[in-house]
Amino acid sequence: MRFHLLLAIFSFGIASSFAYANGDKPDFFVPFWYAGASVAHQIKNGPSQCEGLNRIIDGLHLGYQFSPYLMTEVEYQYLGCMVTSEQLNRDMIQGTVNTKLGYPVANNITPYLKVGVGGKVNGIAGLMGLGLSYRVSDDVALNMEYQYTTLISNSEFVHQRFSLGIQYRFSYATPRVITIEKPFVHDVTTERMVEVEKIPQFETVVKTNIQVVLFENNSSMLINTKALLPIVILLKMHLDTKVRITGYTDSTGSEKYNQWLSSMRAKNVGDYLINQGISSGRVVILSKGELDPISSNSTVNGRAMNRRVSIELN
C-alpha cells in the first residue's frame, strides 16, 4: 500500500511533466538540461551492511527542468554493500527515474519533494525524498537531500541515505529583454539674474522607452550595467538630483512572487548606482509587481513590455 501511493504520486508527476512540456509555459522561465554528481552517507538497514561514506561519488544524475517547480531526472546510485545468503558481500547499485516538485522560496533557494522508482538486481523499488537546492551561479547549484528507498517485493528492505551534490546547467535561461524608461533632459542654461531667484530644479522632461538586457530570466541579478552608465553620469553632474527606481513584472506567476521579484530588481539597480558613488540618500526604491501594466498581459509582446524597471530623475 505504501509503494502504491508512491507510484501514484510519481505517475502524476510524470504526467504533469509531459502536460507542462506540451502546454503553455510561463514567459519568465526557459527549460534547461542539467547533470550532476553526489556523495552520500548510507544508513545501515536490512541486508545493507555498509554505513557511512563508501565511495567518492555515490550518485550521477541527468535531468530536465520544465519550470521553477517541476523537474524529471534519471540517476545512478550506489547504495552500499549487502551480505548474501552465501555470506558474500555484494555492492547494491540501482538506476532511478524521479520527479522533483519544488518551490523557490528565494531567488536561489528551492526546497523540493522527490518521488520515483528504482531498479536493482533483486527487484523494483519505490523511493521518496526531501531536498534543498542552492544556486551558486547561473550554471552551478548545490543540493542537500535525504532519500528513503523500499523494495516492492520485500517491505522489510529499507535503505536511507543523506547526500550532498553539485549540478551543472547545460543551458540556462537566456537573458530577458525588458523595457527601461530612460530619461532625456533638455540642456538648460541657468543664468544668475538675481541672488534671491530660485535655481530651476533638474527634472525629467521627456521619457522614451528603449530595449535593454538587464536581467537573466526569472532573476534579479544584473548582467548588463552599461545601460545604467548615462544615469550615473547625469547624477554626478547634478548633485541635487534624486533618482526613483520602480520595478515591475508581468502577470505571470503569483502576485506575491512578482512583488518580491520587482523589489529585488529595483534594489539591485539602486545598489549599482550607490556602488558607483551615488549617495544612498538620493536613491528611492519602489516596487509595483504586476500593477500598472503599460501593455496587455494577454500577449507575449505585451508581457515583455510589462517586465521593466522605471528610472526617473527629479
mmCIF file of C-alpha atoms in Angstrom:
data_model
loop_
_atom_site.group_PDB
_atom_site.id
_atom_site.type_symbol
_atom_site.label_atom_id
_atom_site.label_comp_id
_atom_site.label_asym_id
_atom_site.label_seq_id
_atom_site.Cartn_x
_atom_site.Cartn_y
_atom_site.Cartn_z
ATOM 1 C CA MET A 1 0.000 0.000 0.000
ATOM 2 C CA ARG A 2 2.842 2.335 0.872
ATOM 3 C CA PHE A 3 4.515 1.834 -2.500
ATOM 4 C CA HIS A 4 1.234 2.115 -4.417
ATOM 5 C CA LEU A 5 0.894 5.621 -3.006
ATOM 6 C CA LEU A 6 4.451 6.429 -4.077
ATOM 7 C CA LEU A 7 3.789 5.070 -7.555
ATOM 8 C CA ALA A 8 0.595 7.107 -7.875
ATOM 9 C CA ILE A 9 2.380 10.310 -6.897
ATOM 10 C CA PHE A 10 5.233 9.527 -9.269
ATOM 11 C CA SER A 11 2.859 8.791 -12.159
ATOM 12 C CA PHE A 12 1.080 12.064 -11.533
ATOM 13 C CA GLY A 13 4.426 13.883 -11.580
ATOM 14 C CA ILE A 14 5.423 12.288 -14.900
ATOM 15 C CA ALA A 15 2.038 13.131 -16.411
ATOM 16 C CA SER A 16 2.368 16.697 -15.182
ATOM 17 C CA SER A 17 5.820 16.921 -16.772
ATOM 18 C CA PHE A 18 4.523 15.945 -20.206
ATOM 19 C CA ALA A 19 1.458 18.137 -19.826
ATOM 20 C CA TYR A 20 3.657 21.059 -18.933
ATOM 21 C CA ALA A 21 6.073 20.332 -21.786
ATOM 22 C CA ASN A 22 3.214 20.372 -24.314
ATOM 23 C CA GLY A 23 1.251 23.225 -22.755
ATOM 24 C CA ASP A 24 1.741 26.909 -22.162
ATOM 25 C CA LYS A 25 4.909 27.816 -20.343
ATOM 26 C CA PRO A 26 5.310 30.988 -18.308
ATOM 27 C CA ASP A 27 7.317 33.625 -20.131
ATOM 28 C CA PHE A 28 9.751 34.178 -17.292
ATOM 29 C CA PHE A 29 11.319 30.687 -17.406
ATOM 30 C CA VAL A 30 13.189 28.783 -20.115
ATOM 31 C CA PRO A 31 13.541 24.981 -19.502
ATOM 32 C CA PHE A 32 17.047 23.505 -19.425
ATOM 33 C CA TRP A 33 19.055 20.267 -19.092
ATOM 34 C CA TYR A 34 21.373 19.647 -16.153
ATOM 35 C CA ALA A 35 23.742 16.958 -14.872
ATOM 36 C CA GLY A 36 25.411 16.331 -11.551
ATOM 37 C CA ALA A 37 27.145 14.077 -9.057
ATOM 38 C CA SER A 38 26.750 13.410 -5.341
ATOM 39 C CA VAL A 39 28.435 11.827 -2.351
ATOM 40 C CA ALA A 40 26.199 10.071 0.194
ATOM 41 C CA HIS A 41 26.176 8.872 3.782
ATOM 42 C CA GLN A 42 24.490 5.445 3.806
ATOM 43 C CA ILE A 43 22.465 4.285 6.823
ATOM 44 C CA LYS A 44 22.721 0.581 7.662
ATOM 45 C CA ASN A 45 19.309 -1.069 7.139
ATOM 46 C CA GLY A 46 18.164 -4.668 6.492
ATOM 47 C CA PRO A 47 20.597 -6.504 4.216
ATOM 48 C CA SER A 48 22.735 -3.406 3.790
ATOM 49 C CA GLN A 49 25.883 -3.936 5.843
ATOM 50 C CA CYS A 50 27.688 -0.727 4.901
ATOM 51 C CA GLU A 51 27.274 2.559 6.658
ATOM 52 C CA GLY A 52 28.869 5.948 6.127
ATOM 53 C CA LEU A 53 30.747 7.301 3.106
ATOM 54 C CA ASN A 54 31.669 4.381 0.867
ATOM 55 C CA ARG A 55 32.739 5.993 -2.397
ATOM 56 C CA ILE A 56 33.993 9.349 -3.601
ATOM 57 C CA ILE A 57 30.961 9.528 -5.911
ATOM 58 C CA ASP A 58 27.776 7.717 -4.821
ATOM 59 C CA GLY A 59 25.443 9.086 -7.487
ATOM 60 C CA LEU A 60 25.310 10.514 -11.020
ATOM 61 C CA HIS A 61 22.212 12.124 -12.492
ATOM 62 C CA LEU A 62 20.876 13.742 -15.658
ATOM 63 C CA GLY A 63 17.732 15.852 -15.537
ATOM 64 C CA TYR A 64 15.448 18.296 -17.283
ATOM 65 C CA GLN A 65 13.777 21.221 -15.519
ATOM 66 C CA PHE A 66 10.389 22.093 -17.049
ATOM 67 C CA SER A 67 9.562 25.019 -14.773
ATOM 68 C CA PRO A 68 10.693 26.581 -11.481
ATOM 69 C CA TYR A 69 8.519 23.924 -9.801
ATOM 70 C CA LEU A 70 8.968 20.728 -11.823
ATOM 71 C CA MET A 71 11.995 18.548 -12.708
ATOM 72 C CA THR A 72 12.431 14.986 -14.004
ATOM 73 C CA GLU A 73 15.716 13.072 -13.851
ATOM 74 C CA VAL A 74 17.400 9.688 -14.191
ATOM 75 C CA GLU A 75 20.078 8.709 -11.699
ATOM 76 C CA TYR A 76 22.685 6.054 -10.964
ATOM 77 C CA GLN A 77 23.058 5.341 -7.235
ATOM 78 C CA TYR A 78 25.410 3.236 -5.151
ATOM 79 C CA LEU A 79 23.508 2.052 -2.062
ATOM 80 C CA GLY A 80 26.333 0.382 -0.175
ATOM 81 C CA CYS A 81 27.014 -3.331 0.226
ATOM 82 C CA MET A 82 24.893 -6.256 1.413
ATOM 83 C CA VAL A 83 25.602 -9.761 2.687
ATOM 84 C CA THR A 84 24.065 -12.522 0.526
ATOM 85 C CA SER A 85 22.778 -15.900 1.706
ATOM 86 C CA GLU A 86 26.235 -17.281 0.862
ATOM 87 C CA GLN A 87 27.724 -14.705 3.244
ATOM 88 C CA LEU A 88 29.313 -12.825 0.355
ATOM 89 C CA ASN A 89 29.499 -9.061 0.166
ATOM 90 C CA ARG A 90 27.794 -7.590 -2.882
ATOM 91 C CA ASP A 91 27.507 -3.962 -3.945
ATOM 92 C CA MET A 92 23.975 -2.605 -4.229
ATOM 93 C CA ILE A 93 23.526 -0.402 -7.284
ATOM 94 C CA GLN A 94 20.285 0.982 -8.681
ATOM 95 C CA GLY A 95 19.077 3.159 -11.518
ATOM 96 C CA THR A 96 16.187 5.509 -10.782
ATOM 97 C CA VAL A 97 13.683 7.700 -12.596
ATOM 98 C CA ASN A 98 12.476 10.575 -10.418
ATOM 99 C CA THR A 99 10.182 13.561 -10.404
ATOM 100 C CA LYS A 100 11.048 16.556 -8.226
ATOM 101 C CA LEU A 101 8.438 19.096 -7.173
ATOM 102 C CA GLY A 102 9.992 22.281 -5.816
ATOM 103 C CA TYR A 103 9.004 25.769 -4.749
ATOM 104 C CA PRO A 104 11.508 28.673 -4.866
ATOM 105 C CA VAL A 105 11.475 30.480 -1.524
ATOM 106 C CA ALA A 106 14.213 32.901 -2.632
ATOM 107 C CA ASN A 107 15.963 33.836 -5.841
ATOM 108 C CA ASN A 108 18.484 31.000 -5.454
ATOM 109 C CA ILE A 109 16.979 28.610 -2.853
ATOM 110 C CA THR A 110 14.463 25.869 -3.733
ATOM 111 C CA PRO A 111 13.257 23.133 -1.334
ATOM 112 C CA TYR A 112 11.783 20.135 -3.138
ATOM 113 C CA LEU A 113 9.964 16.796 -2.783
ATOM 114 C CA LYS A 114 11.302 13.806 -4.739
ATOM 115 C CA VAL A 115 9.374 10.657 -5.744
ATOM 116 C CA GLY A 116 10.345 7.884 -8.146
ATOM 117 C CA VAL A 117 11.097 4.250 -8.902
ATOM 118 C CA GLY A 118 14.392 2.383 -8.923
ATOM 119 C CA GLY A 119 15.576 -0.863 -10.458
ATOM 120 C CA LYS A 120 18.100 -3.218 -8.822
ATOM 121 C CA VAL A 121 19.310 -6.771 -9.329
ATOM 122 C CA ASN A 122 16.952 -8.005 -6.633
ATOM 123 C CA GLY A 123 13.830 -6.101 -7.679
ATOM 124 C CA ILE A 124 11.999 -2.844 -8.257
ATOM 125 C CA ALA A 125 11.966 -0.232 -5.513
ATOM 126 C CA GLY A 126 9.955 2.852 -4.706
ATOM 127 C CA LEU A 127 11.679 5.912 -3.325
ATOM 128 C CA MET A 128 10.892 9.323 -1.976
ATOM 129 C CA GLY A 129 12.955 12.126 -0.549
ATOM 130 C CA LEU A 130 13.280 15.717 0.564
ATOM 131 C CA GLY A 131 15.958 18.128 -0.550
ATOM 132 C CA LEU A 132 17.211 21.685 -0.778
ATOM 133 C CA SER A 133 18.846 23.240 -3.835
ATOM 134 C CA TYR A 134 21.069 26.333 -3.592
ATOM 135 C CA ARG A 135 22.031 28.082 -6.839
ATOM 136 C CA VAL A 136 25.600 29.360 -6.532
ATOM 137 C CA SER A 137 25.708 30.928 -10.009
ATOM 138 C CA ASP A 138 23.884 30.857 -13.337
ATOM 139 C CA ASP A 139 25.467 27.477 -14.134
ATOM 140 C CA VAL A 140 26.117 25.736 -10.799
ATOM 141 C CA ALA A 141 23.836 24.594 -7.967
ATOM 142 C CA LEU A 142 24.484 22.653 -4.736
ATOM 143 C CA ASN A 143 21.998 20.066 -3.420
ATOM 144 C CA MET A 144 21.391 18.519 0.006
ATOM 145 C CA GLU A 145 18.992 15.551 0.050
ATOM 146 C CA TYR A 146 17.504 12.750 2.154
ATOM 147 C CA GLN A 147 16.202 9.643 0.310
ATOM 148 C CA TYR A 148 14.140 6.690 1.545
ATOM 149 C CA THR A 149 14.019 3.508 -0.608
ATOM 150 C CA THR A 150 11.960 0.329 -0.151
ATOM 151 C CA LEU A 151 11.583 -2.798 -2.309
ATOM 152 C CA ILE A 152 8.161 -3.615 -3.783
ATOM 153 C CA SER A 153 8.614 -7.353 -3.233
ATOM 154 C CA ASN A 154 10.102 -7.057 0.234
ATOM 155 C CA SER A 155 8.827 -4.299 2.513
ATOM 156 C CA GLU A 156 11.472 -5.244 5.086
ATOM 157 C CA PHE A 157 14.165 -3.935 2.767
ATOM 158 C CA VAL A 158 14.627 -0.273 3.660
ATOM 159 C CA HIS A 159 17.509 1.945 2.646
ATOM 160 C CA GLN A 160 18.195 5.522 3.710
ATOM 161 C CA ARG A 161 20.849 7.951 2.508
ATOM 162 C CA PHE A 162 21.847 11.557 3.050
ATOM 163 C CA SER A 163 23.662 13.113 0.101
ATOM 164 C CA LEU A 164 25.451 16.293 -0.908
ATOM 165 C CA GLY A 165 25.651 17.020 -4.610
ATOM 166 C CA ILE A 166 26.615 19.509 -7.267
ATOM 167 C CA GLN A 167 24.919 20.036 -10.612
ATOM 168 C CA TYR A 168 25.683 21.981 -13.767
ATOM 169 C CA ARG A 169 23.205 23.554 -16.183
ATOM 170 C CA PHE A 170 23.963 22.790 -19.815
ATOM 171 C CA SER A 171 21.892 25.746 -20.984
ATOM 172 C CA TYR A 172 20.438 28.283 -18.592
ATOM 173 C CA ALA A 173 17.679 30.720 -19.420
ATOM 174 C CA THR A 174 18.585 33.412 -21.928
ATOM 175 C CA PRO A 175 18.540 36.975 -20.596
ATOM 176 C CA ARG A 176 15.187 38.691 -20.694
ATOM 177 C CA VAL A 177 14.732 41.824 -22.762
ATOM 178 C CA ILE A 178 12.974 44.357 -20.568
ATOM 179 C CA THR A 179 11.908 47.929 -21.038
ATOM 180 C CA ILE A 180 13.696 50.615 -19.093
ATOM 181 C CA GLU A 181 12.413 54.140 -19.171
ATOM 182 C CA LYS A 182 15.477 56.271 -19.791
ATOM 183 C CA PRO A 183 15.069 59.992 -19.099
ATOM 184 C CA PHE A 184 16.152 62.528 -21.684
ATOM 185 C CA VAL A 185 16.837 66.013 -20.342
ATOM 186 C CA HIS A 186 16.771 69.363 -22.091
ATOM 187 C CA ASP A 187 20.067 71.243 -21.987
ATOM 188 C CA VAL A 188 19.058 74.292 -19.997
ATOM 189 C CA THR A 189 21.447 77.156 -19.233
ATOM 190 C CA THR A 190 20.650 78.796 -15.927
ATOM 191 C CA GLU A 191 21.529 82.464 -15.612
ATOM 192 C CA ARG A 192 22.048 84.040 -12.208
ATOM 193 C CA MET A 193 19.846 87.081 -12.696
ATOM 194 C CA VAL A 194 19.129 87.816 -9.059
ATOM 195 C CA GLU A 195 20.623 86.283 -5.961
ATOM 196 C CA VAL A 196 17.209 85.508 -4.472
ATOM 197 C CA GLU A 197 15.999 83.869 -7.661
ATOM 198 C CA LYS A 198 15.485 80.172 -7.205
ATOM 199 C CA ILE A 199 17.624 77.989 -9.453
ATOM 200 C CA PRO A 200 15.374 75.675 -11.520
ATOM 201 C CA GLN A 201 15.457 72.045 -10.483
ATOM 202 C CA PHE A 202 16.855 69.465 -12.876
ATOM 203 C CA GLU A 203 13.859 67.386 -13.902
ATOM 204 C CA THR A 204 12.749 64.749 -16.347
ATOM 205 C CA VAL A 205 11.127 66.488 -19.292
ATOM 206 C CA VAL A 206 10.858 63.716 -21.867
ATOM 207 C CA LYS A 207 10.726 59.940 -21.400
ATOM 208 C CA THR A 208 11.239 57.324 -24.033
ATOM 209 C CA ASN A 209 11.405 53.529 -23.984
ATOM 210 C CA ILE A 210 14.461 51.602 -25.147
ATOM 211 C CA GLN A 211 15.086 47.844 -25.140
ATOM 212 C CA VAL A 212 17.871 46.856 -22.757
ATOM 213 C CA VAL A 213 19.026 43.492 -21.399
ATOM 214 C CA LEU A 214 19.432 43.938 -17.645
ATOM 215 C CA PHE A 215 18.410 40.658 -16.006
ATOM 216 C CA GLU A 216 18.520 36.940 -16.597
ATOM 217 C CA ASN A 217 15.087 35.326 -16.950
ATOM 218 C CA ASN A 218 13.322 34.954 -13.612
ATOM 219 C CA SER A 219 16.276 36.592 -11.846
ATOM 220 C CA SER A 220 17.109 39.889 -10.167
ATOM 221 C CA MET A 221 20.848 39.613 -10.843
ATOM 222 C CA LEU A 222 22.165 42.441 -13.048
ATOM 223 C CA ILE A 223 24.009 41.084 -16.080
ATOM 224 C CA ASN A 224 24.365 44.325 -18.055
ATOM 225 C CA THR A 225 25.198 47.640 -16.412
ATOM 226 C CA LYS A 226 26.298 49.631 -19.474
ATOM 227 C CA ALA A 227 22.773 50.958 -19.987
ATOM 228 C CA LEU A 228 22.905 52.484 -16.492
ATOM 229 C CA LEU A 229 26.107 54.483 -17.074
ATOM 230 C CA PRO A 230 24.269 57.521 -18.547
ATOM 231 C CA ILE A 231 22.165 57.634 -15.376
ATOM 232 C CA VAL A 232 25.325 57.607 -13.234
ATOM 233 C CA ILE A 233 26.856 60.424 -15.300
ATOM 234 C CA LEU A 234 23.730 62.583 -15.018
ATOM 235 C CA LEU A 235 23.531 62.045 -11.260
ATOM 236 C CA LYS A 236 27.195 63.010 -10.818
ATOM 237 C CA MET A 237 26.698 66.138 -12.921
ATOM 238 C CA HIS A 238 23.628 67.236 -10.946
ATOM 239 C CA LEU A 239 24.331 66.620 -7.274
ATOM 240 C CA ASP A 240 20.905 67.800 -6.101
ATOM 241 C CA THR A 241 19.091 65.319 -8.305
ATOM 242 C CA LYS A 242 17.392 62.270 -6.841
ATOM 243 C CA VAL A 243 16.587 59.047 -8.668
ATOM 244 C CA ARG A 244 13.449 56.958 -8.235
ATOM 245 C CA ILE A 245 13.665 53.316 -9.324
ATOM 246 C CA THR A 246 10.463 51.289 -9.697
ATOM 247 C CA GLY A 247 10.399 47.585 -10.529
ATOM 248 C CA TYR A 248 7.587 45.880 -12.451
ATOM 249 C CA THR A 249 6.732 42.378 -13.721
ATOM 250 C CA ASP A 250 4.109 40.867 -15.987
ATOM 251 C CA SER A 251 1.135 38.951 -14.564
ATOM 252 C CA THR A 252 2.762 35.514 -14.956
ATOM 253 C CA GLY A 253 3.313 33.813 -11.597
ATOM 254 C CA SER A 254 1.837 34.595 -8.205
ATOM 255 C CA GLU A 255 1.212 38.169 -7.104
ATOM 256 C CA LYS A 256 3.410 37.693 -4.030
ATOM 257 C CA TYR A 257 6.331 36.350 -6.076
ATOM 258 C CA ASN A 258 6.009 39.131 -8.665
ATOM 259 C CA GLN A 259 6.053 41.763 -5.926
ATOM 260 C CA TRP A 260 9.196 40.240 -4.439
ATOM 261 C CA LEU A 261 10.939 39.908 -7.820
ATOM 262 C CA SER A 262 10.175 43.501 -8.819
ATOM 263 C CA SER A 263 11.503 44.812 -5.489
ATOM 264 C CA MET A 264 14.731 42.809 -5.826
ATOM 265 C CA ARG A 265 15.310 44.104 -9.359
ATOM 266 C CA ALA A 266 14.755 47.704 -8.326
ATOM 267 C CA LYS A 267 17.005 47.231 -5.276
ATOM 268 C CA ASN A 268 19.843 45.762 -7.340
ATOM 269 C CA VAL A 269 19.699 48.682 -9.773
ATOM 270 C CA GLY A 270 19.796 51.038 -6.779
ATOM 271 C CA ASP A 271 22.728 49.150 -5.239
ATOM 272 C CA TYR A 272 24.636 49.500 -8.509
ATOM 273 C CA LEU A 273 24.151 53.276 -8.516
ATOM 274 C CA ILE A 274 25.277 53.502 -4.883
ATOM 275 C CA ASN A 275 28.389 51.430 -5.673
ATOM 276 C CA GLN A 276 29.168 53.924 -8.437
ATOM 277 C CA GLY A 277 29.394 56.713 -5.858
ATOM 278 C CA ILE A 278 25.794 57.955 -5.729
ATOM 279 C CA SER A 279 24.663 58.724 -2.177
ATOM 280 C CA SER A 280 22.066 56.292 -0.849
ATOM 281 C CA GLY A 281 20.027 59.271 0.321
ATOM 282 C CA ARG A 282 19.439 60.215 -3.317
ATOM 283 C CA VAL A 283 18.119 56.774 -4.304
ATOM 284 C CA VAL A 284 14.459 55.836 -3.778
ATOM 285 C CA ILE A 285 13.369 52.220 -4.367
ATOM 286 C CA LEU A 286 9.791 51.242 -5.215
ATOM 287 C CA SER A 287 8.187 48.017 -6.435
ATOM 288 C CA LYS A 288 4.784 47.528 -8.016
ATOM 289 C CA GLY A 289 4.921 43.898 -9.155
ATOM 290 C CA GLU A 290 2.334 43.319 -11.855
ATOM 291 C CA LEU A 291 0.485 46.617 -11.220
ATOM 292 C CA ASP A 292 0.366 49.500 -13.729
ATOM 293 C CA PRO A 293 0.996 47.492 -16.907
ATOM 294 C CA ILE A 294 1.895 49.547 -19.981
ATOM 295 C CA SER A 295 0.616 46.842 -22.333
ATOM 296 C CA SER A 296 -1.744 43.855 -22.338
ATOM 297 C CA ASN A 297 -0.622 40.754 -20.440
ATOM 298 C CA SER A 298 -2.629 38.568 -22.820
ATOM 299 C CA THR A 299 0.121 38.601 -25.475
ATOM 300 C CA VAL A 300 3.792 37.605 -25.428
ATOM 301 C CA ASN A 301 4.946 41.030 -26.628
ATOM 302 C CA GLY A 302 2.709 42.765 -24.128
ATOM 303 C CA ARG A 303 4.103 40.759 -21.228
ATOM 304 C CA ALA A 304 7.656 41.504 -22.405
ATOM 305 C CA MET A 305 6.885 45.241 -22.301
ATOM 306 C CA ASN A 306 5.478 44.952 -18.784
ATOM 307 C CA ARG A 307 8.666 43.342 -17.442
ATOM 308 C CA ARG A 308 10.583 46.542 -16.825
ATOM 309 C CA VAL A 309 12.389 48.869 -14.462
ATOM 310 C CA SER A 310 11.398 52.538 -14.473
ATOM 311 C CA ILE A 311 14.123 55.088 -13.667
ATOM 312 C CA GLU A 312 13.090 58.697 -13.051
ATOM 313 C CA LEU A 313 15.216 61.699 -12.115
ATOM 314 C CA ASN A 314 13.843 64.716 -10.297
#
